[in-house]
Amino acid sequence: MPRFAFETKANKKVKEIIADKTNNKLENIIATPFTIDPEYVDRHITVSLKEESVPKEFISVSKQVKLGNYCVCMQSIGDMFPYWLNKSSYAGFIIGYILKHIQLYGNFVEIPEKEFVAWAGCHRQRFYEALNALLRPAVPYPCAGDNLALLAATTKKSIYVVNHNFIFRGNYDEFVTLYELKFPNGCKLDSKGRVIIER
């Protein structure tokens, strides 16, 4: 039986390019306490063969991500915006800052106090008030408050994990795949409920 080898120079070059792009995407992903919510979908496939008069049905169950493929801002953020705004009128400024600074395929953002205060033209007290309105509860385990939070604090100063269920830029399905490969054991939180960044 003949053997075919398709390992050409062109294939090697494409593999290197894809590996580089994947590495760049992986650098923008850190562990998250926010759930990735896949749904299981039953697919019914009916196949009719000429030899048989009765069609056969095959069922396939596959994991699919509920949310869209490419987005700048998920639709569900509109449901939560009044809640956050009610807690702090400056929460919208932080959301705007995140939308401007979040990286493609990234699930975190750096929000330095001085830079944000200058950008938003507000007092530092308003910055922390708005930040607290968007942060998940400071508990070292997943909790109901995670569904209401846009951000999670980390062990690195000024770095916050963005809830990908509300704001994400990139192919969401690919993000989920890369995230599950990079963090098969999920997210580790310290005693203050901050995401532990291991670098």
mmCIF file of C-alpha atoms in Angstrom:
data_model
loop_
_atom_site.group_PDB
_atom_site.id
_atom_site.type_symbol
_atom_site.label_atom_id
_atom_site.label_comp_id
_atom_site.label_asym_id
_atom_site.label_seq_id
_atom_site.Cartn_x
_atom_site.Cartn_y
_atom_site.Cartn_z
ATOM 1 C CA MET A 1 0.000 0.000 0.000
ATOM 2 C CA PRO A 2 1.504 3.360 -0.967
ATOM 3 C CA ARG A 3 2.294 5.925 1.741
ATOM 4 C CA PHE A 4 1.662 9.584 1.188
ATOM 5 C CA ALA A 5 3.675 12.290 2.879
ATOM 6 C CA PHE A 6 2.145 15.750 2.900
ATOM 7 C CA GLU A 7 4.768 17.363 5.144
ATOM 8 C CA THR A 8 5.778 19.981 2.606
ATOM 9 C CA LYS A 9 7.578 23.262 3.256
ATOM 10 C CA ALA A 10 4.260 25.065 2.828
ATOM 11 C CA ASN A 11 2.593 22.848 5.474
ATOM 12 C CA LYS A 12 5.468 23.390 7.924
ATOM 13 C CA LYS A 13 5.234 27.161 7.417
ATOM 14 C CA VAL A 14 1.463 27.165 8.018
ATOM 15 C CA LYS A 15 1.900 25.050 11.183
ATOM 16 C CA GLU A 16 4.425 27.574 12.533
ATOM 17 C CA ILE A 17 2.108 30.505 11.791
ATOM 18 C CA ILE A 18 -0.848 28.776 13.470
ATOM 19 C CA ALA A 19 1.290 27.840 16.494
ATOM 20 C CA ASP A 20 2.439 31.476 16.848
ATOM 21 C CA LYS A 21 -1.127 32.804 16.621
ATOM 22 C CA THR A 22 -2.363 30.244 19.159
ATOM 23 C CA ASN A 23 0.465 31.146 21.567
ATOM 24 C CA ASN A 24 -0.462 34.834 21.278
ATOM 25 C CA LYS A 25 -4.089 34.009 22.107
ATOM 26 C CA LEU A 26 -3.065 31.828 25.058
ATOM 27 C CA GLU A 27 -1.015 34.693 26.531
ATOM 28 C CA ASN A 28 -4.190 36.791 26.749
ATOM 29 C CA ILE A 29 -6.130 34.147 28.705
ATOM 30 C CA ILE A 30 -5.869 33.804 32.485
ATOM 31 C CA ALA A 31 -7.861 31.651 34.897
ATOM 32 C CA THR A 32 -11.406 32.867 35.544
ATOM 33 C CA PRO A 33 -13.891 32.250 38.350
ATOM 34 C CA PHE A 34 -16.762 32.927 35.936
ATOM 35 C CA THR A 35 -18.526 29.892 34.484
ATOM 36 C CA ILE A 36 -18.214 28.741 30.921
ATOM 37 C CA ASP A 37 -21.705 27.539 30.188
ATOM 38 C CA PRO A 38 -21.838 25.009 27.374
ATOM 39 C CA GLU A 39 -25.113 23.405 26.457
ATOM 40 C CA TYR A 40 -25.514 19.879 25.166
ATOM 41 C CA VAL A 41 -27.365 19.627 21.896
ATOM 42 C CA ASP A 42 -28.992 16.482 20.500
ATOM 43 C CA ARG A 43 -28.585 16.202 16.753
ATOM 44 C CA HIS A 44 -30.888 13.871 14.869
ATOM 45 C CA ILE A 45 -29.553 12.602 11.580
ATOM 46 C CA THR A 46 -31.709 10.490 9.304
ATOM 47 C CA VAL A 47 -29.926 8.406 6.709
ATOM 48 C CA SER A 48 -31.708 6.451 3.971
ATOM 49 C CA LEU A 49 -29.789 3.732 2.209
ATOM 50 C CA LYS A 50 -30.922 2.355 -1.161
ATOM 51 C CA GLU A 51 -30.631 -1.233 0.027
ATOM 52 C CA GLU A 52 -32.992 -0.641 2.926
ATOM 53 C CA SER A 53 -36.489 0.693 2.724
ATOM 54 C CA VAL A 54 -36.598 1.878 6.349
ATOM 55 C CA PRO A 55 -34.542 5.023 7.081
ATOM 56 C CA LYS A 56 -32.225 4.808 10.099
ATOM 57 C CA GLU A 57 -31.903 7.602 12.619
ATOM 58 C CA PHE A 58 -28.641 8.370 14.361
ATOM 59 C CA ILE A 59 -28.362 10.627 17.411
ATOM 60 C CA SER A 60 -25.253 12.634 18.182
ATOM 61 C CA VAL A 61 -24.771 14.665 21.362
ATOM 62 C CA SER A 62 -22.170 17.406 21.142
ATOM 63 C CA LYS A 63 -21.080 20.247 23.402
ATOM 64 C CA GLN A 64 -21.802 23.681 22.007
ATOM 65 C CA VAL A 65 -21.224 27.103 23.497
ATOM 66 C CA LYS A 66 -24.470 29.021 23.963
ATOM 67 C CA LEU A 67 -23.141 32.456 23.122
ATOM 68 C CA GLY A 68 -22.132 33.972 19.805
ATOM 69 C CA ASN A 69 -18.935 33.644 17.831
ATOM 70 C CA TYR A 70 -17.449 37.103 17.360
ATOM 71 C CA CYS A 71 -18.542 39.876 19.619
ATOM 72 C CA VAL A 72 -17.321 43.056 21.238
ATOM 73 C CA CYS A 73 -19.978 43.029 23.930
ATOM 74 C CA MET A 74 -22.423 40.271 24.780
ATOM 75 C CA GLN A 75 -26.135 41.083 24.637
ATOM 76 C CA SER A 76 -26.601 40.086 28.287
ATOM 77 C CA ILE A 77 -24.589 43.096 29.495
ATOM 78 C CA GLY A 78 -27.659 45.241 28.757
ATOM 79 C CA ASP A 79 -29.641 43.315 31.375
ATOM 80 C CA MET A 80 -27.026 43.953 34.072
ATOM 81 C CA PHE A 81 -26.091 47.540 33.201
ATOM 82 C CA PRO A 82 -28.929 49.187 35.236
ATOM 83 C CA TYR A 83 -28.011 47.025 38.259
ATOM 84 C CA TRP A 84 -24.361 48.129 38.141
ATOM 85 C CA LEU A 85 -25.279 51.738 37.427
ATOM 86 C CA ASN A 86 -27.617 51.751 40.426
ATOM 87 C CA LYS A 87 -24.682 50.709 42.637
ATOM 88 C CA SER A 88 -22.381 53.394 41.170
ATOM 89 C CA SER A 89 -23.029 56.024 38.537
ATOM 90 C CA TYR A 90 -19.364 55.678 37.474
ATOM 91 C CA ALA A 91 -19.650 51.951 36.665
ATOM 92 C CA GLY A 92 -20.357 52.891 33.046
ATOM 93 C CA PHE A 93 -16.967 54.607 32.845
ATOM 94 C CA ILE A 94 -15.188 51.410 33.865
ATOM 95 C CA ILE A 95 -17.218 49.417 31.322
ATOM 96 C CA GLY A 96 -16.206 51.917 28.638
ATOM 97 C CA TYR A 97 -12.571 51.656 29.725
ATOM 98 C CA ILE A 98 -12.722 47.855 29.523
ATOM 99 C CA LEU A 99 -14.262 47.949 26.037
ATOM 100 C CA LYS A 100 -11.467 50.260 24.912
ATOM 101 C CA HIS A 101 -8.583 48.308 26.467
ATOM 102 C CA ILE A 102 -9.481 44.590 26.463
ATOM 103 C CA GLN A 103 -7.251 42.555 24.165
ATOM 104 C CA LEU A 104 -8.511 40.366 21.340
ATOM 105 C CA TYR A 105 -9.124 36.880 22.819
ATOM 106 C CA GLY A 106 -8.257 38.278 26.257
ATOM 107 C CA ASN A 107 -10.271 37.783 29.407
ATOM 108 C CA PHE A 108 -8.458 40.301 31.589
ATOM 109 C CA VAL A 109 -7.757 44.005 31.630
ATOM 110 C CA GLU A 110 -5.336 46.281 33.446
ATOM 111 C CA ILE A 111 -7.040 49.268 35.088
ATOM 112 C CA PRO A 112 -4.391 51.424 36.806
ATOM 113 C CA GLU A 113 -5.982 53.895 39.236
ATOM 114 C CA LYS A 114 -4.076 57.009 38.054
ATOM 115 C CA GLU A 115 -4.620 56.280 34.363
ATOM 116 C CA PHE A 116 -8.338 55.604 34.839
ATOM 117 C CA VAL A 117 -8.909 58.710 37.003
ATOM 118 C CA ALA A 118 -7.229 60.881 34.346
ATOM 119 C CA TRP A 119 -9.158 59.148 31.514
ATOM 120 C CA ALA A 120 -12.571 59.417 33.230
ATOM 121 C CA GLY A 121 -11.934 62.814 34.838
ATOM 122 C CA CYS A 122 -13.120 61.600 38.225
ATOM 123 C CA HIS A 123 -11.879 61.410 41.813
ATOM 124 C CA ARG A 124 -10.105 58.214 42.954
ATOM 125 C CA GLN A 125 -12.920 57.599 45.457
ATOM 126 C CA ARG A 126 -15.396 57.320 42.545
ATOM 127 C CA PHE A 127 -13.020 54.880 40.817
ATOM 128 C CA TYR A 128 -13.051 52.492 43.801
ATOM 129 C CA GLU A 129 -16.799 52.945 44.261
ATOM 130 C CA ALA A 130 -17.387 51.931 40.619
ATOM 131 C CA LEU A 131 -14.874 49.087 40.840
ATOM 132 C CA ASN A 132 -16.616 47.658 43.912
ATOM 133 C CA ALA A 133 -19.954 47.805 42.085
ATOM 134 C CA LEU A 134 -18.541 45.524 39.363
ATOM 135 C CA LEU A 135 -16.404 43.109 41.420
ATOM 136 C CA ARG A 136 -17.423 39.595 42.396
ATOM 137 C CA PRO A 137 -17.817 38.981 46.161
ATOM 138 C CA ALA A 138 -14.529 38.493 48.029
ATOM 139 C CA VAL A 139 -15.075 34.817 48.865
ATOM 140 C CA PRO A 140 -12.636 31.965 48.083
ATOM 141 C CA TYR A 141 -15.203 29.803 46.278
ATOM 142 C CA PRO A 142 -17.700 30.132 43.406
ATOM 143 C CA CYS A 143 -20.868 31.892 44.533
ATOM 144 C CA ALA A 144 -24.184 33.262 43.264
ATOM 145 C CA GLY A 145 -22.644 36.745 43.072
ATOM 146 C CA ASP A 146 -20.426 35.577 40.218
ATOM 147 C CA ASN A 147 -23.419 35.811 37.860
ATOM 148 C CA LEU A 148 -23.882 39.482 38.794
ATOM 149 C CA ALA A 149 -20.233 40.539 38.547
ATOM 150 C CA LEU A 150 -18.320 41.936 35.605
ATOM 151 C CA LEU A 151 -14.864 41.737 37.205
ATOM 152 C CA ALA A 152 -12.824 39.550 39.538
ATOM 153 C CA ALA A 153 -9.784 40.841 41.417
ATOM 154 C CA THR A 154 -6.459 39.054 40.938
ATOM 155 C CA THR A 155 -3.256 38.722 42.944
ATOM 156 C CA LYS A 156 -1.591 41.190 40.544
ATOM 157 C CA LYS A 157 -2.206 44.873 41.255
ATOM 158 C CA SER A 158 -4.532 46.619 38.774
ATOM 159 C CA ILE A 159 -5.225 43.386 36.816
ATOM 160 C CA TYR A 160 -8.864 42.230 36.726
ATOM 161 C CA VAL A 161 -10.472 39.194 35.121
ATOM 162 C CA VAL A 162 -13.363 40.267 32.893
ATOM 163 C CA ASN A 163 -16.485 38.115 32.939
ATOM 164 C CA HIS A 164 -16.424 36.670 29.406
ATOM 165 C CA ASN A 165 -20.198 36.138 29.605
ATOM 166 C CA PHE A 166 -20.608 39.923 29.406
ATOM 167 C CA ILE A 167 -17.605 41.283 27.468
ATOM 168 C CA PHE A 168 -15.394 39.378 25.066
ATOM 169 C CA ARG A 169 -13.650 40.121 21.765
ATOM 170 C CA GLY A 170 -12.857 37.216 19.489
ATOM 171 C CA ASN A 171 -14.152 33.796 18.517
ATOM 172 C CA TYR A 172 -15.908 32.632 21.683
ATOM 173 C CA ASP A 173 -15.907 28.935 20.727
ATOM 174 C CA GLU A 174 -12.141 29.038 20.218
ATOM 175 C CA PHE A 175 -11.688 30.858 23.550
ATOM 176 C CA VAL A 176 -13.611 28.106 25.358
ATOM 177 C CA THR A 177 -11.516 25.387 23.706
ATOM 178 C CA LEU A 178 -8.208 27.104 24.518
ATOM 179 C CA TYR A 179 -9.325 27.928 28.072
ATOM 180 C CA GLU A 180 -10.323 24.341 28.851
ATOM 181 C CA LEU A 181 -6.986 23.070 27.500
ATOM 182 C CA LYS A 182 -4.952 25.682 29.416
ATOM 183 C CA PHE A 183 -6.841 25.384 32.724
ATOM 184 C CA PRO A 184 -8.220 21.825 32.966
ATOM 185 C CA ASN A 185 -8.423 22.176 36.774
ATOM 186 C CA GLY A 186 -10.214 25.526 36.686
ATOM 187 C CA CYS A 187 -9.405 28.659 38.635
ATOM 188 C CA LYS A 188 -7.614 28.956 41.988
ATOM 189 C CA LEU A 189 -8.711 31.685 44.415
ATOM 190 C CA ASP A 190 -6.840 32.962 47.460
ATOM 191 C CA SER A 191 -8.470 33.524 50.876
ATOM 192 C CA LYS A 192 -9.705 36.967 49.737
ATOM 193 C CA GLY A 193 -11.395 35.528 46.649
ATOM 194 C CA ARG A 194 -8.785 36.919 44.255
ATOM 195 C CA VAL A 195 -7.751 34.930 41.186
ATOM 196 C CA ILE A 196 -4.246 33.557 41.722
ATOM 197 C CA ILE A 197 -2.089 34.448 38.721
ATOM 198 C CA GLU A 198 0.771 32.023 38.342
ATOM 199 C CA ARG A 199 3.483 33.361 36.048
#
